[in-house]
């Protein structure tokens, strides 16, 4: 395999890494519900971006883009959902503890 | 603009969102150093994936890929670096507190 072929081949591991990378984060977040250090804005923007990539990939019939983003979407969305839900809970319990 | 053109155009906002999405997370992590809910494995795999996308984009002379990943790389790497450094600190202070 020439260097040229190797570099051309890099797209596959790159796609796999940036796709499957979110599995440990989703697992950690769902298991621990520890979202204090997680940015809701990041996961909102990232999830929306993944949705747009999915629509773009579908339009272009780019099956690699469709496959990668079909895997990443539920991972990113579950992190975002847990973050929003836990923050809402924290706000509610904070309000309940305040003296009326 | 036809639907066809609109869907074709989606690649640009998709790329911007999944690129700039990590700015708030990097800012939050660097400012608060709260890394307990962040997965080191996720950011290690993601950062490596971004490096490979950069090499692939360079080889293919794909300037959109090069630009996007040149922005994402320092963001992902700074989150990963902060996570590894804070975890190492936590382990060290944990060891120091243990009775000898």
Short mmCIF file of C-alpha atoms in Angstrom, two decimals, chain A residues 3-5 7-11 13-15 17-18 21-26 28-29 32 34-39 41-43 45-46 48-50 52-53 55-56 59-60, chain B residues 3-5 7-11 13-15 17-18 21-26 28-29 32 34-39 41-43 45-46 48-50 52-53 55-56 59-60:
data_model
loop_
_atom_site.label_atom_id
_atom_site.label_comp_id
_atom_site.label_asym_id
_atom_site.label_seq_id
_atom_site.Cartn_x
_atom_site.Cartn_y
_atom_site.Cartn_z
CA UNK A 3 1.40 6.42 1.17
CA UNK A 4 -1.07 7.86 -1.26
CA UNK A 5 -3.41 4.88 -0.85
CA UNK A 7 -3.88 8.61 3.20
CA UNK A 8 -6.87 8.04 0.90
CA UNK A 9 -7.89 5.10 3.10
CA UNK A 10 -7.81 7.30 6.28
CA UNK A 11 -11.37 8.48 5.70
CA UNK A 13 -11.07 5.07 10.45
CA UNK A 14 -11.66 8.84 10.74
CA UNK A 15 -15.40 8.35 10.14
CA UNK A 17 -13.72 7.28 15.31
CA UNK A 18 -15.80 10.48 15.09
CA UNK A 21 -16.59 8.25 19.85
CA UNK A 22 -19.86 9.31 21.48
CA UNK A 23 -20.78 5.83 22.75
CA UNK A 24 -18.70 6.11 25.97
CA UNK A 25 -20.03 9.63 26.66
CA UNK A 26 -23.64 8.54 26.14
CA UNK A 28 -21.39 7.60 31.10
CA UNK A 29 -24.09 10.27 31.00
CA UNK A 32 -24.27 8.56 36.10
CA UNK A 34 -23.64 13.63 35.91
CA UNK A 35 -24.23 16.49 33.49
CA UNK A 36 -22.80 19.44 35.43
CA UNK A 37 -19.68 19.59 33.25
CA UNK A 38 -21.54 19.08 30.00
CA UNK A 39 -22.51 22.00 27.73
CA UNK A 41 -25.32 24.42 23.86
CA UNK A 42 -22.63 22.13 22.47
CA UNK A 43 -24.92 19.11 22.31
CA UNK A 45 -25.72 22.55 18.15
CA UNK A 46 -24.02 19.22 17.51
CA UNK A 48 -28.85 19.80 15.03
CA UNK A 49 -25.71 19.59 12.88
CA UNK A 50 -25.98 15.79 12.76
CA UNK A 52 -28.63 18.41 8.86
CA UNK A 53 -25.80 16.07 7.81
CA UNK A 55 -30.70 15.27 5.50
CA UNK A 56 -27.76 16.29 3.28
CA UNK A 59 -30.29 14.05 -0.54
CA UNK A 60 -26.86 13.17 -1.97
CA UNK B 3 -36.01 22.05 -2.37
CA UNK B 4 -33.24 20.30 -4.24
CA UNK B 5 -30.97 23.33 -3.98
CA UNK B 7 -31.04 20.25 0.60
CA UNK B 8 -27.78 20.50 -1.33
CA UNK B 9 -27.00 23.74 0.51
CA UNK B 10 -27.52 22.02 3.94
CA UNK B 11 -23.90 20.81 4.00
CA UNK B 13 -24.77 24.87 8.12
CA UNK B 14 -24.26 21.19 9.02
CA UNK B 15 -20.48 21.62 8.82
CA UNK B 17 -22.75 23.43 13.53
CA UNK B 18 -20.70 20.24 14.05
CA UNK B 21 -20.49 23.16 18.49
CA UNK B 22 -17.45 22.38 20.65
CA UNK B 23 -16.66 26.02 21.49
CA UNK B 24 -19.13 26.19 24.45
CA UNK B 25 -17.93 22.82 25.80
CA UNK B 26 -14.27 23.87 25.58
CA UNK B 28 -17.11 25.51 30.03
CA UNK B 29 -14.43 22.87 30.66
CA UNK B 32 -14.86 25.32 35.43
CA UNK B 34 -15.50 20.27 35.93
CA UNK B 35 -14.65 17.10 34.04
CA UNK B 36 -16.34 14.44 36.20
CA UNK B 37 -19.17 13.94 33.71
CA UNK B 38 -16.92 13.99 30.65
CA UNK B 39 -15.72 10.78 29.00
CA UNK B 41 -12.46 7.84 25.90
CA UNK B 42 -14.94 9.88 23.88
CA UNK B 43 -12.63 12.87 23.54
CA UNK B 45 -11.34 8.85 20.08
CA UNK B 46 -12.92 12.04 18.75
CA UNK B 48 -7.83 11.14 17.00
CA UNK B 49 -10.67 11.01 14.45
CA UNK B 50 -10.36 14.74 13.81
CA UNK B 52 -7.27 11.60 10.71
CA UNK B 53 -9.94 13.75 8.98
CA UNK B 55 -4.77 14.23 7.19
CA UNK B 56 -7.42 12.87 4.81
CA UNK B 59 -4.41 14.54 1.05
CA UNK B 60 -7.62 15.18 -0.90
#
